Amino acid sequence: MELTGAEILTRCLAEEGVEYVFGYPGGAVLEIYDAIFRQDKFRHVLVRHEQAAVHAADAYSRSSDKVGVALVTSGPGATNAVTGIATAYMDSIPMVVISGQVNRPAIGLDAFQEVDMVGITRPCVKHNFLVKDISQLAETIKKAFYIAASGRPGPVVVDIPKDVTQQKAKFSYPASIQMRAYTPAQKGHPGQIKKAAQLLLDAKRPLLYIGGGVVLGNAADEVREISRMLGLPVTNTLMGLGAHPGNDQQNIGMLGMHGTFEANMTMQNCDVLLAVGARFDDRVISVPQHFLSSPKKIIHIDIDPSSIAKRVKVDVPIVGHVKDVLADLIGAIQQSDHKQADITNWWKQIEAWRAPNSLHFDQGSDIIMPQFVVQKLYEVTGGNAFVTSDVGQHQMFAAQYYRFPEPKRWINSGGLGTMGFGLPAAMGVKLAHPDADVCCITGEASIQMNIQELSTCKQYHVPVKVINLNNRYLGMVRQWQEFFYGNRYSESYMDALPDFVKLAEAYGHVGMRIDKPADVEGALREAMALKDRLVFMDFLTDQQANVFPMVQNGKGLTQMDLPPHMRNLQIAPPTPVNERDYGNLC
Ligand SMILES: Cc1ncc(C[n+]2csc(CCOP(=O)(O)OP(=O)(O)O)c2C)c(N)n1
């Protein structure tokens, strides 16, 4: 029997086990929407803006092991999706975005609602397709899902002209796919793995540095095993939160621009660094020259060969799936006849760096500190919630104070830093995990970038909790203006803000305003207890609060601006490397 292109598409999605498609209709995809109406294998979620569709699909994927799917129309629908696609691309999230295109004969003629989706998205997709022939449609969808989820994952766009969705053809879905030019490596090189094992055993100051690749590669168990086996200190990137339990004694916290004092000091002063699924981002190591000024051997494990040695010189590169490589590395360590070097002194040093607690803050009785809200949320939810965030100070406070015990619980736009991500992401996560607590930690500016999704949450009964850390400022911008632009707060203050409580109520949800520290915990408990309702909590927080520690742009990793209580401490590093690296400490 012959099916239309639109029917073929919906059948392919069903074959892939798709549960939800997040999307928004329009002329170019009406055939597809009609086919969706006539099937019952997956649900469609009608968002209020295409950007939100892509973020929701992305977060659905981040919190599960499935590929997210979004569907948008041609032209403005497609361009609205681009920010979401770029967000997923920067964080290597497996996703398939289907966009409608004008009829084939009209392509290139500036037809109504035509944009060159393949051209526009080329720099921010793992791959993209324009389906020119209906006979290729099913195989293209199969390829799209395969490419999105294999190797280093990423978003794949499939652009389908409207007349292709209307044509008819026989449907058969390939069981598997072979792509000669695309064969991602799985196993690491045994010789390199052996070398890595020896280096780690000989190290006097080892460090395990893990990133989003561990989360995506489901390698948290192997990370825990190797860290236990060798007693390694573990630090994680923003994207690696939860890949090693944030409440574990061996975990020294996040590193980088807003990392803990101990993580940054340990990173700079280690002698053997095992980097797993992390890419030495500039927000992590700051300036490579400073970072490399302290001699250390670097072992780098990554699925993507182009990520290795991109920013720093690596001594032992290992290309492969992190889970497999770590398993082999554990085996190599067990089989080695080397005895592990004594690292007791290294731990003593790390504990000395940890002792002053660089995340300490003062919560007085008058004004709510944003850190306090996150800390209380962690306590109230027992660390078990999924937490999405937007971008800004609140994102960093969430990362610093919610000590994620498990991977895939922290959902944020790390690479692109997309404001407006949090609420649609929370929606995607809640649909993937209907019984879990899902909280969106946001700021009053970020939430307004996709606040219309409160309407989608109402329609589909998505009872997430919105935690608005409302400082009445573009806080992160204000902090930079305070530090680098002589307190000239150019356009970082919004003079007019909505009444968020009334706004939430207008969308049919519960609104709460909290302005006293004493009320924070009770309000959070009350909100979390309202399991079936979306609760929008507007916390009026300190307008001046800054995120510490902070490594300023262009400075070395250990040149941190520290919180007030640490500014007069004399904390000596073990191996002075470069005078300038410690200039800021005292
Ligand atoms: C789409 C987008 N536009 C601009 C920025 C730049 N930016 C980063 S943080 C920030 C301020 C965010 O303010 P708010 O959401 O209130 O959070 P706060 O920093 O106050 O916690 C801005 C404008 C961005 N990351 N994304």
Coordinates of C-alpha atoms and ligand atoms in Angstrom, one line a residue:
M1 CA 0.0 0.0 0.0
E2 CA 1.2 3.5 -0.8
L3 CA 1.4 6.2 1.8
T4 CA 1.8 10.0 1.6
G5 CA 5.1 11.5 2.5
A6 CA 3.5 12.8 5.7
E7 CA 2.2 9.4 6.6
I8 CA 5.6 7.9 5.9
L9 CA 7.1 10.4 8.3
T10 CA 4.7 9.7 11.1
R11 CA 5.3 5.9 10.6
C12 CA 9.0 6.5 10.8
L13 CA 8.7 8.4 14.0
A14 CA 6.6 5.6 15.4
E15 CA 9.2 3.0 14.3
E16 CA 11.8 5.1 16.2
G17 CA 9.7 4.8 19.4
V18 CA 9.1 8.5 19.5
E19 CA 6.8 9.4 22.4
Y20 CA 6.5 13.1 22.0
V21 CA 6.9 15.6 19.2
F22 CA 7.1 19.2 20.2
G23 CA 6.0 21.5 17.5
Y24 CA 3.9 24.3 15.9
P25 CA 2.0 24.0 12.7
G26 CA 2.0 26.1 9.5
G27 CA 1.2 25.9 5.8
A28 CA 4.3 23.8 4.8
V29 CA 3.6 21.2 7.4
L30 CA -0.2 20.9 7.3
E31 CA 0.0 17.6 5.6
I32 CA 2.2 16.3 8.4
Y33 CA -0.2 17.7 11.0
D34 CA -3.1 15.9 9.3
A35 CA -1.2 12.7 9.4
I36 CA -0.4 13.3 13.1
F37 CA -4.1 13.7 13.7
R38 CA -4.7 10.3 12.1
Q39 CA -2.3 8.3 14.2
D40 CA -2.1 7.3 17.9
K41 CA 1.5 6.2 18.3
F42 CA 3.0 9.5 19.7
R43 CA 1.7 12.7 21.2
H44 CA 2.2 16.1 19.8
V45 CA 2.8 19.0 22.2
L46 CA 1.6 22.4 20.8
V47 CA 4.1 24.9 22.2
R48 CA 3.6 28.7 22.0
H49 CA 6.9 29.5 20.2
E50 CA 9.1 27.2 18.0
Q51 CA 12.2 28.0 20.1
A52 CA 10.4 26.4 23.0
A53 CA 9.6 23.3 20.9
V54 CA 13.3 22.7 20.3
H55 CA 14.3 23.4 23.9
A56 CA 11.6 21.0 25.2
A57 CA 12.7 18.3 22.8
D58 CA 16.3 18.9 23.8
A59 CA 15.6 18.7 27.5
Y60 CA 13.4 15.6 27.0
S61 CA 16.5 14.0 25.5
R62 CA 19.0 15.4 28.1
S63 CA 17.0 13.8 31.0
S64 CA 16.4 10.5 29.3
D65 CA 18.2 8.3 26.8
K66 CA 16.0 9.2 23.9
V67 CA 16.3 11.4 20.9
G68 CA 14.2 14.6 21.1
V69 CA 11.9 15.5 18.2
A70 CA 10.7 18.9 17.2
L71 CA 8.5 19.9 14.2
V72 CA 8.3 23.4 12.7
T73 CA 7.0 25.0 9.6
S74 CA 9.0 26.7 6.9
G75 CA 10.3 30.3 7.0
P76 CA 9.7 32.0 10.4
G77 CA 8.9 28.6 12.1
A78 CA 12.3 27.3 10.9
T79 CA 14.2 30.4 11.9
N80 CA 12.6 30.5 15.3
A81 CA 13.9 27.0 15.8
V82 CA 17.5 28.0 15.1
T83 CA 18.4 29.2 18.6
G84 CA 17.2 25.9 20.0
I85 CA 19.2 23.9 17.4
A86 CA 22.4 25.9 18.2
T87 CA 21.8 25.3 21.9
A88 CA 21.6 21.5 21.4
Y89 CA 24.6 21.6 19.1
M90 CA 26.8 23.3 21.6
D91 CA 26.0 20.8 24.2
S92 CA 26.0 17.7 21.9
I93 CA 22.4 16.8 22.4
P94 CA 20.8 14.1 20.2
M95 CA 17.8 15.6 18.5
V96 CA 15.9 15.5 15.2
V97 CA 14.3 18.7 14.0
I98 CA 11.8 18.3 11.1
S99 CA 11.1 21.5 9.2
G100 CA 8.6 22.1 6.5
Q101 CA 9.9 23.6 3.2
V102 CA 8.0 25.2 0.3
N103 CA 7.2 23.0 -2.7
R104 CA 10.2 21.8 -4.6
P105 CA 9.5 23.9 -7.8
A106 CA 9.3 27.0 -5.6
I107 CA 12.6 26.5 -3.8
G108 CA 15.1 29.3 -4.6
L109 CA 12.4 31.6 -5.9
D110 CA 11.8 33.6 -2.7
A111 CA 8.5 31.8 -2.3
F112 CA 6.2 32.8 0.6
Q113 CA 7.8 31.6 3.9
E114 CA 10.9 30.2 2.2
V115 CA 14.2 30.2 4.0
D116 CA 17.2 28.1 3.2
M117 CA 17.0 26.0 6.3
V118 CA 19.9 23.7 5.3
G119 CA 22.1 26.8 4.7
I120 CA 21.0 28.6 7.8
T121 CA 21.6 25.7 10.1
R122 CA 24.8 24.3 8.5
P123 CA 27.1 25.8 11.2
C124 CA 25.0 24.6 14.1
V125 CA 23.9 21.0 13.3
K126 CA 25.7 17.7 13.3
H127 CA 24.1 17.1 9.9
N128 CA 21.2 18.3 7.8
F129 CA 19.1 17.0 4.9
L130 CA 16.8 18.4 2.4
V131 CA 14.5 15.6 1.2
K132 CA 14.2 16.0 -2.6
D133 CA 12.7 12.7 -3.4
I134 CA 10.0 10.8 -1.5
S135 CA 11.8 7.5 -2.2
Q136 CA 14.5 8.8 0.1
L137 CA 12.3 10.0 3.0
A138 CA 12.2 6.9 5.2
E139 CA 15.9 6.2 4.9
T140 CA 16.7 9.8 5.6
I141 CA 14.7 9.7 8.8
K142 CA 16.5 6.5 9.8
K143 CA 19.9 8.2 9.1
A144 CA 18.9 11.3 11.0
F145 CA 18.1 9.4 14.2
Y146 CA 21.3 7.3 13.8
I147 CA 23.5 10.3 13.3
A148 CA 21.9 12.3 16.1
A149 CA 22.5 9.6 18.7
S150 CA 25.7 7.9 17.7
G151 CA 29.3 9.1 18.1
R152 CA 29.4 12.6 19.5
P153 CA 25.6 13.2 19.6
G154 CA 24.0 16.3 18.1
P155 CA 21.0 17.8 16.4
V156 CA 20.1 16.8 12.9
V157 CA 17.7 18.8 10.7
V158 CA 15.5 17.2 8.1
D159 CA 13.9 19.8 5.8
I160 CA 10.9 18.4 3.9
P161 CA 9.2 20.2 1.0
K162 CA 5.5 20.3 1.2
D163 CA 4.9 18.5 -2.1
V164 CA 7.1 15.6 -0.8
T165 CA 4.7 15.3 2.1
Q166 CA 1.8 15.1 -0.3
Q167 CA 3.2 12.6 -2.8
K168 CA 2.7 8.9 -2.4
A169 CA 5.2 6.0 -2.2
K170 CA 5.6 2.5 -0.8
F171 CA 6.7 2.5 2.9
S172 CA 9.4 0.4 4.2
Y173 CA 11.6 1.3 7.1
P174 CA 15.2 0.1 7.1
A175 CA 16.1 -2.0 10.1
S176 CA 19.6 -0.6 10.3
I177 CA 21.7 1.8 8.4
Q178 CA 25.3 1.8 7.1
M179 CA 27.0 5.0 6.3
R180 CA 30.5 4.4 4.8
A181 CA 31.8 7.9 5.5
Y182 CA 30.5 7.9 9.1
T183 CA 31.8 5.3 11.6
P184 CA 32.3 6.7 15.1
A185 CA 35.0 5.0 17.1
Q186 CA 33.9 3.0 20.1
K187 CA 37.0 1.3 21.6
G188 CA 40.1 3.3 22.7
H189 CA 43.6 2.4 21.6
P190 CA 44.9 -0.4 24.1
G191 CA 48.5 1.0 24.0
Q192 CA 47.3 4.5 25.0
I193 CA 45.0 3.0 27.7
K194 CA 48.0 1.1 29.2
K195 CA 50.1 4.3 29.1
A196 CA 47.3 6.2 30.8
A197 CA 47.0 3.5 33.5
Q198 CA 50.7 3.8 34.3
L199 CA 50.7 7.6 34.4
L200 CA 47.8 7.5 36.9
L201 CA 49.4 4.9 39.1
D202 CA 52.7 6.9 39.2
A203 CA 50.9 10.3 39.8
K204 CA 51.6 12.1 43.1
R205 CA 49.0 14.7 42.4
P206 CA 46.3 13.2 40.2
L207 CA 43.0 14.7 39.3
L208 CA 40.0 13.4 37.4
Y209 CA 38.3 16.1 35.4
I210 CA 34.9 15.1 34.0
G211 CA 32.5 16.9 31.6
G212 CA 29.2 16.5 29.8
G213 CA 30.6 13.6 27.8
V214 CA 30.3 11.4 30.9
V215 CA 26.7 12.3 31.3
L216 CA 25.9 11.8 27.6
G217 CA 28.0 8.6 27.5
N218 CA 26.3 7.1 30.6
A219 CA 29.7 6.6 32.2
A220 CA 29.0 7.7 35.7
D221 CA 29.4 4.2 37.1
E222 CA 32.8 3.9 35.6
V223 CA 33.8 7.3 36.8
R224 CA 32.8 6.4 40.3
E225 CA 34.7 3.1 40.1
I226 CA 37.9 4.6 38.9
S227 CA 37.8 7.4 41.4
R228 CA 37.2 5.0 44.2
M229 CA 39.9 2.6 43.1
L230 CA 42.6 5.2 43.0
G231 CA 41.2 7.6 45.6
L232 CA 41.2 10.4 43.0
P233 CA 39.9 13.9 43.6
V234 CA 37.1 14.6 41.1
T235 CA 36.1 17.9 39.6
N236 CA 33.4 18.5 37.1
T237 CA 32.5 21.1 34.5
L238 CA 29.1 22.8 34.5
M239 CA 27.9 20.2 32.0
G240 CA 29.3 17.4 34.1
L241 CA 27.3 18.2 37.2
G242 CA 26.0 14.9 38.7
A243 CA 28.3 12.7 36.6
H244 CA 30.1 12.2 40.0
P245 CA 27.9 12.7 43.1
G246 CA 28.1 16.3 44.2
N247 CA 27.8 15.3 47.8
D248 CA 30.7 12.8 47.7
Q249 CA 33.8 13.6 49.8
Q250 CA 36.0 12.9 46.8
N251 CA 34.1 15.5 44.7
I252 CA 35.8 18.9 45.0
G253 CA 33.1 20.7 43.1
M254 CA 32.8 22.5 39.8
L255 CA 35.8 24.2 38.4
G256 CA 36.4 27.1 36.1
M257 CA 35.1 30.7 36.0
H258 CA 32.8 30.1 38.9
G259 CA 34.4 26.9 40.3
T260 CA 35.3 26.3 43.9
F261 CA 38.7 27.5 45.1
E262 CA 39.8 23.9 45.8
A263 CA 38.8 22.7 42.3
N264 CA 40.7 25.5 40.5
M265 CA 43.8 25.1 42.7
T266 CA 43.8 21.4 42.3
M267 CA 43.4 21.7 38.5
Q268 CA 46.3 24.1 38.2
N269 CA 48.6 22.1 40.5
C270 CA 48.0 18.5 39.6
D271 CA 50.7 16.5 38.0
V272 CA 48.5 14.0 36.0
L273 CA 45.2 15.1 34.7
L274 CA 42.6 12.5 33.5
A275 CA 40.1 14.5 31.4
V276 CA 37.0 12.5 30.4
G277 CA 34.3 13.9 28.1
A278 CA 35.4 17.4 28.8
R279 CA 36.9 19.8 26.3
F280 CA 39.0 22.4 28.2
D281 CA 36.5 25.1 27.4
D282 CA 37.7 28.7 28.0
R283 CA 35.2 29.0 30.9
V284 CA 37.0 26.0 32.5
I285 CA 40.7 26.6 32.1
S286 CA 40.6 30.3 31.3
V287 CA 43.8 31.1 29.3
P288 CA 45.6 28.0 28.1
Q289 CA 49.1 29.6 28.6
H290 CA 48.4 30.1 32.3
F291 CA 46.9 26.7 32.6
L292 CA 49.8 24.9 31.0
S293 CA 52.4 27.0 32.9
S294 CA 52.2 24.3 35.6
P295 CA 53.8 21.2 34.0
K296 CA 51.3 18.3 34.0
K297 CA 50.7 15.2 31.9
I298 CA 47.3 15.2 30.3
I299 CA 45.3 12.1 29.4
H300 CA 42.2 13.1 27.3
I301 CA 39.4 10.7 26.6
D302 CA 36.7 11.8 24.1
I303 CA 34.5 10.3 21.5
D304 CA 35.2 13.1 19.1
P305 CA 38.8 13.2 17.8
S306 CA 38.5 16.9 16.9
S307 CA 37.9 17.8 20.5
I308 CA 41.2 16.4 21.6
A309 CA 44.2 18.8 21.6
K310 CA 41.9 21.6 20.3
R311 CA 42.8 24.0 23.2
V312 CA 45.6 22.3 25.1
K313 CA 48.4 19.9 24.2
V314 CA 47.6 16.4 25.3
D315 CA 50.1 13.7 26.2
V316 CA 47.8 10.7 25.9
P317 CA 44.9 11.1 23.5
I318 CA 42.3 8.4 23.6
V319 CA 39.5 8.4 21.1
G320 CA 36.5 6.3 22.0
H321 CA 33.2 6.0 23.8
V322 CA 34.0 7.2 27.4
K323 CA 32.1 4.2 28.9
D324 CA 34.1 1.6 27.0
V325 CA 37.5 3.4 27.4
L326 CA 37.0 3.9 31.2
A327 CA 36.1 0.2 31.5
D328 CA 39.2 -0.7 29.7
L329 CA 41.3 1.7 31.7
I330 CA 39.9 0.2 34.9
G331 CA 41.0 -3.2 33.6
A332 CA 44.4 -2.0 32.7
I333 CA 45.0 -0.5 36.2
Q334 CA 43.9 -3.8 37.8
Q335 CA 46.3 -5.8 35.6
S336 CA 49.2 -3.4 36.0
D337 CA 52.2 -4.5 38.2
H338 CA 52.8 -0.8 39.1
K339 CA 52.0 0.1 42.7
Q340 CA 50.1 3.3 43.1
A341 CA 52.1 6.3 44.4
D342 CA 51.2 7.7 47.8
I343 CA 48.8 10.6 47.4
T344 CA 48.1 11.3 51.1
N345 CA 49.9 14.7 51.0
W346 CA 48.0 15.7 47.9
W347 CA 44.7 15.1 49.7
K348 CA 46.0 17.1 52.7
Q349 CA 46.8 20.0 50.4
I350 CA 43.3 19.7 48.8
E351 CA 41.6 19.7 52.2
A352 CA 43.6 22.8 53.2
W353 CA 42.2 24.5 50.1
R354 CA 38.7 23.2 50.8
A355 CA 38.7 24.3 54.5
P356 CA 37.8 28.0 54.1
N357 CA 34.7 26.9 52.1
S358 CA 34.7 29.3 49.1
L359 CA 30.9 28.9 48.7
H360 CA 30.2 30.3 52.1
F361 CA 27.7 33.2 52.2
D362 CA 25.9 35.1 54.9
Q363 CA 22.2 34.8 55.1
G364 CA 21.0 37.6 57.4
S365 CA 17.4 38.0 58.4
D366 CA 16.4 40.8 56.1
I367 CA 17.0 40.1 52.4
I368 CA 16.9 36.7 50.8
M369 CA 20.2 35.6 49.3
P370 CA 19.8 33.7 46.1
Q371 CA 22.2 31.0 47.3
F372 CA 20.0 30.4 50.3
V373 CA 17.0 29.6 48.1
V374 CA 18.9 27.0 46.1
Q375 CA 20.4 25.5 49.2
K376 CA 17.0 25.2 50.7
L377 CA 15.6 23.7 47.5
Y378 CA 18.3 21.1 47.7
E379 CA 17.3 20.2 51.2
V380 CA 13.6 20.2 50.6
T381 CA 13.8 18.0 47.5
G382 CA 16.5 15.8 49.1
G383 CA 18.6 16.4 46.0
N384 CA 16.2 14.3 44.0
A385 CA 14.6 16.9 41.7
F386 CA 15.4 17.5 38.0
V387 CA 16.6 21.1 37.9
T388 CA 16.5 23.1 34.7
S389 CA 18.0 26.6 34.6
D390 CA 18.2 29.6 32.4
V391 CA 21.3 31.7 32.1
G392 CA 22.8 34.2 34.5
Q393 CA 23.8 34.4 38.1
H394 CA 20.9 32.1 39.1
Q395 CA 22.3 29.4 36.8
M396 CA 25.6 29.6 38.6
F397 CA 24.0 29.6 42.0
A398 CA 22.0 26.5 41.0
A399 CA 25.2 24.8 39.8
Q400 CA 27.1 25.7 42.9
Y401 CA 24.5 25.0 45.6
Y402 CA 22.3 22.1 44.3
R403 CA 24.7 19.2 44.8
F404 CA 23.5 16.9 42.1
P405 CA 23.9 13.3 43.3
E406 CA 23.1 11.8 39.9
P407 CA 23.7 12.5 36.2
K408 CA 21.0 13.8 33.8
R409 CA 19.3 15.8 36.7
W410 CA 20.9 19.1 35.8
I411 CA 19.5 20.4 32.5
N412 CA 21.0 23.7 31.3
S413 CA 22.3 25.5 28.3
G414 CA 26.0 25.4 29.0
G415 CA 27.7 25.9 25.6
L416 CA 25.5 28.6 24.1
G417 CA 24.2 30.1 27.3
T418 CA 20.6 30.5 26.0
M419 CA 18.3 32.7 28.1
G420 CA 14.8 31.3 27.7
F421 CA 15.8 27.7 27.9
G422 CA 14.6 26.9 31.4
L423 CA 10.8 26.8 31.2
P424 CA 10.4 24.9 28.0
A425 CA 13.2 22.6 29.2
A426 CA 11.3 21.9 32.4
M427 CA 8.3 21.0 30.3
G428 CA 10.3 18.5 28.2
V429 CA 11.8 16.9 31.4
K430 CA 8.4 16.7 33.2
L431 CA 6.8 15.0 30.2
A432 CA 9.7 12.5 30.1
H433 CA 9.5 11.9 33.9
P434 CA 5.9 12.6 34.9
D435 CA 6.3 11.4 38.5
A436 CA 9.5 13.3 39.3
D437 CA 9.9 16.8 40.8
V438 CA 11.0 19.2 38.1
C439 CA 12.2 22.7 39.1
C440 CA 13.1 25.5 36.8
I441 CA 15.6 27.9 38.5
T442 CA 15.4 31.1 36.6
G443 CA 15.8 34.9 36.7
E444 CA 13.2 37.5 36.0
A445 CA 14.8 38.4 32.7
S446 CA 15.4 34.9 31.4
I447 CA 11.9 33.7 32.3
Q448 CA 10.4 36.5 30.2
M449 CA 12.1 35.1 27.1
N450 CA 9.8 32.1 26.9
I451 CA 7.2 32.9 29.5
Q452 CA 4.4 32.1 27.1
E453 CA 5.1 28.4 27.7
L454 CA 3.1 28.8 31.0
S455 CA 0.2 28.4 28.6
T456 CA 1.5 25.1 27.1
C457 CA 2.1 23.9 30.7
K458 CA -1.5 24.6 31.5
Q459 CA -2.9 22.8 28.4
Y460 CA -0.9 19.7 28.9
H461 CA -1.0 19.6 32.8
V462 CA 2.7 20.0 33.3
P463 CA 3.1 20.9 37.0
V464 CA 6.7 22.1 37.2
K465 CA 7.9 24.5 39.8
V466 CA 9.3 27.8 38.7
I467 CA 11.8 29.3 41.1
N468 CA 12.3 32.9 40.0
L469 CA 15.4 34.4 41.7
N470 CA 14.2 37.9 41.1
N471 CA 16.9 40.5 41.7
R472 CA 15.3 43.1 39.4
Y473 CA 18.6 43.1 37.4
L474 CA 20.2 41.3 34.5
G475 CA 22.3 40.1 37.4
M476 CA 25.2 38.5 35.5
V477 CA 25.5 41.6 33.3
R478 CA 25.3 43.8 36.4
Q479 CA 28.1 41.8 38.1
W480 CA 30.4 42.2 35.0
Q481 CA 29.5 45.9 34.9
E482 CA 30.4 46.2 38.6
F483 CA 33.7 44.3 38.1
F484 CA 34.9 45.6 34.8
Y485 CA 32.9 48.8 33.9
G486 CA 33.2 51.0 37.0
N487 CA 29.6 50.3 38.1
R488 CA 28.2 51.8 35.0
Y489 CA 25.0 49.8 34.8
S490 CA 24.2 50.3 31.2
E491 CA 20.8 48.8 30.4
S492 CA 21.0 46.1 32.9
Y493 CA 18.1 47.2 35.0
M494 CA 14.5 46.7 33.9
D495 CA 12.3 49.4 35.2
A496 CA 9.1 47.6 34.5
L497 CA 8.5 44.1 35.5
P498 CA 5.2 42.2 35.5
D499 CA 3.5 41.1 38.7
F500 CA 4.7 37.5 38.4
V501 CA 2.1 36.2 40.9
K502 CA -0.8 37.6 38.9
L503 CA 0.8 36.6 35.6
A504 CA 1.1 33.0 36.8
E505 CA -2.5 33.1 38.0
A506 CA -3.6 34.6 34.7
Y507 CA -2.2 31.5 33.0
G508 CA -4.2 29.3 35.4
H509 CA -1.3 28.4 37.8
V510 CA -0.4 29.1 41.4
G511 CA 1.6 32.2 42.1
M512 CA 3.6 32.9 45.3
R513 CA 5.8 35.9 46.3
I514 CA 8.4 35.4 49.0
D515 CA 10.4 38.3 50.3
K516 CA 11.6 37.2 53.8
P517 CA 14.4 34.7 54.5
A518 CA 12.3 33.1 57.2
D519 CA 9.6 32.2 54.7
V520 CA 11.8 30.5 52.1
E521 CA 11.8 27.0 53.4
G522 CA 8.1 26.9 54.2
A523 CA 7.1 28.3 50.8
L524 CA 9.3 25.7 49.0
R525 CA 7.8 22.9 51.0
E526 CA 4.3 24.1 50.3
A527 CA 5.0 24.5 46.6
M528 CA 6.6 21.0 46.3
A529 CA 3.6 19.5 48.1
L530 CA 1.3 20.9 45.4
K531 CA 2.1 17.9 43.1
D532 CA -0.5 18.6 40.5
R533 CA -0.1 22.3 40.1
L534 CA 2.5 24.5 38.4
V535 CA 3.7 26.9 41.1
F536 CA 5.5 30.0 40.1
M537 CA 7.6 31.2 43.1
D538 CA 8.8 34.8 42.8
F539 CA 11.6 35.2 45.3
L540 CA 12.7 38.8 45.8
T541 CA 16.4 38.4 46.3
D542 CA 19.3 40.6 47.1
Q543 CA 20.0 42.9 44.2
Q544 CA 23.8 43.1 44.9
A545 CA 24.6 39.4 45.3
N546 CA 27.5 38.3 43.2
V547 CA 28.8 34.9 42.2
F548 CA 32.1 33.9 43.8
P549 CA 34.7 32.6 43.3
M550 CA 35.2 34.2 39.9
V551 CA 38.1 33.9 37.5
Q552 CA 38.0 37.1 35.4
N553 CA 38.4 36.7 31.6
G554 CA 42.0 36.5 30.6
K555 CA 43.3 35.7 34.0
G556 CA 44.9 32.4 35.2
L557 CA 42.7 29.8 36.8
T558 CA 44.0 30.4 40.3
Q559 CA 43.7 34.2 40.1
M560 CA 40.2 34.1 41.6
D561 CA 38.2 36.9 43.0
L562 CA 37.1 35.3 46.3
P563 CA 34.2 35.9 48.6
P564 CA 34.7 38.4 51.4
H565 CA 35.5 35.9 54.1
M566 CA 38.5 34.6 52.1
R567 CA 40.1 37.8 51.0
N568 CA 42.6 38.0 53.9
L569 CA 43.4 34.3 54.1
Q570 CA 47.0 33.3 53.4
I571 CA 46.7 30.1 51.4
A572 CA 49.9 28.9 49.9
P573 CA 50.0 26.7 46.9
P574 CA 52.3 23.7 47.1
T575 CA 54.3 24.3 44.0
P576 CA 54.6 27.9 43.0
V577 CA 54.5 28.0 39.3
N578 CA 54.2 31.6 38.4
E579 CA 54.0 34.5 40.8
R580 CA 51.2 36.1 38.8
D581 CA 49.0 33.1 39.2
Y582 CA 48.5 33.7 42.9
G583 CA 48.5 37.5 42.8
N584 CA 44.9 37.8 43.8
L585 CA 44.7 35.4 46.7
C586 CA 45.6 37.6 49.7
Ligands
LIG1 C1 19.3 35.1 24.6 C2 20.4 35.7 25.4 N1 20.5 37.0 25.4 C3 21.5 37.6 26.1 C4 22.3 36.9 26.9 C5 23.4 37.6 27.8 N2 23.1 37.4 29.2 C6 23.7 36.4 30.0 S1 23.2 36.4 31.6 C7 22.1 37.7 31.3 C8 21.3 38.3 32.4 C9 20.3 37.3 32.9 O1 19.4 38.0 33.8 P1 18.4 37.2 34.7 O2 17.7 36.2 33.9 O3 17.5 38.1 35.4 O4 19.3 36.3 35.7 P2 20.3 36.8 36.8 O5 21.7 36.9 36.2 O6 19.8 38.1 37.4 O7 20.3 35.7 37.8 C10 22.2 38.2 30.0 C11 21.5 39.3 29.4 C12 22.1 35.5 26.9 N3 22.9 34.7 27.6 N4 21.1 34.9 26.2

